[in-house]
Amino acid sequence: MNDVVIGERCGVNISRADTLSAFNHLGCMKLQWLRTRLRAQITSRSFSTQYPLPSLGNDLATFQKQCFQPEQPAILPGAFNDLPAMKHWFTPGLNTDYLRKHGGDAFVPLELTQSTPEGPSFRSFHAPLSLFLDWMESPTPSTLYLAQCQLLDLPPLLRTDFPTPTLVSQAGRGDIYDTNVWIGHPPTYTPLHRDPNPNLFVQLAGEKVVRLLAPDEGHAVFAGVRARLGKSGDRGAAAFRGEEMMQGGERALLDEVVWGTDGLEARLGAGDGLFIPKGWWHSIKGVGEGVTGSVSFVSFFSIEWTANGCR
């Protein structure tokens, strides 16, 4: 593997080889070493200068200039309060009658997390939406999460509750690669990963907290944790929500590194949006009480840029 410097932009020369070597030889001190060194390089460039994450109004020109072109994340507070799903799907609790009536038979992806003596267990499966709605109405210690449900898997009437936001349709050519819905009771968890396309993440109900890392910094963290576990740290490995990322050693290590230090963070409430640029790493937690719901509009920027802007 080539010796690639991952901290040169902020004046701290930490090579990938040094990072992996530390993980391979330092026993129980490995994780603390990574946290300390990465904190030094990251806070000097990103976290200390950009924390808290900047907020923008729902203005296309400002968004393009301050977010899209420089590929910088930002919060768009209250910019999506008029999204129909916010009033049809949530009241503010989950509107199970509406969803059961218009989409109860749809098969959707679910993630089940249960507590066991050995630690949390996790499995994913598909089931009718009605099963998820029944679970949401009944008290249970297990966590069932409607995770990454593609809009195309839902009946047409429910899909109409997610029209493409004006900011999305006018920022580029208006093309959307994918739209996904997420619903559950906190605490919910999405491990550190990166998306190959820009992502507009909109909170529909409840609260979520997002930790973000710039592309090079996130890859250093991810590759270091994977190397510690004897796994590949290539960028493709983080594009999928594998079960190993949701339980066991990988989840514990990623959670410790990403959430155990100060970081670039966005706290989102209902109606808020978060722009996550292409390649930015992020981990998400549902917090608070009640129900949390979100939607992500992915790959809506197919833009050709000229000297005068986009065309």
Tab-separated table of C-alpha atoms in Angstrom, residues 4 22 34 59 89 167 203 278:
chain	number	residue	atom	x	y	z
A	4	VAL	CA	-0.436	8.420	1.738
A	22	ALA	CA	-0.502	1.612	15.322
A	34	LEU	CA	-6.232	6.887	16.896
A	59	ASP	CA	-32.159	30.250	-1.002
A	89	TRP	CA	-47.437	10.772	8.101
A	167	LEU	CA	-34.115	23.512	-3.810
A	203	GLN	CA	-36.014	15.481	9.254
A	278	LYS	CA	-20.600	13.731	-2.061
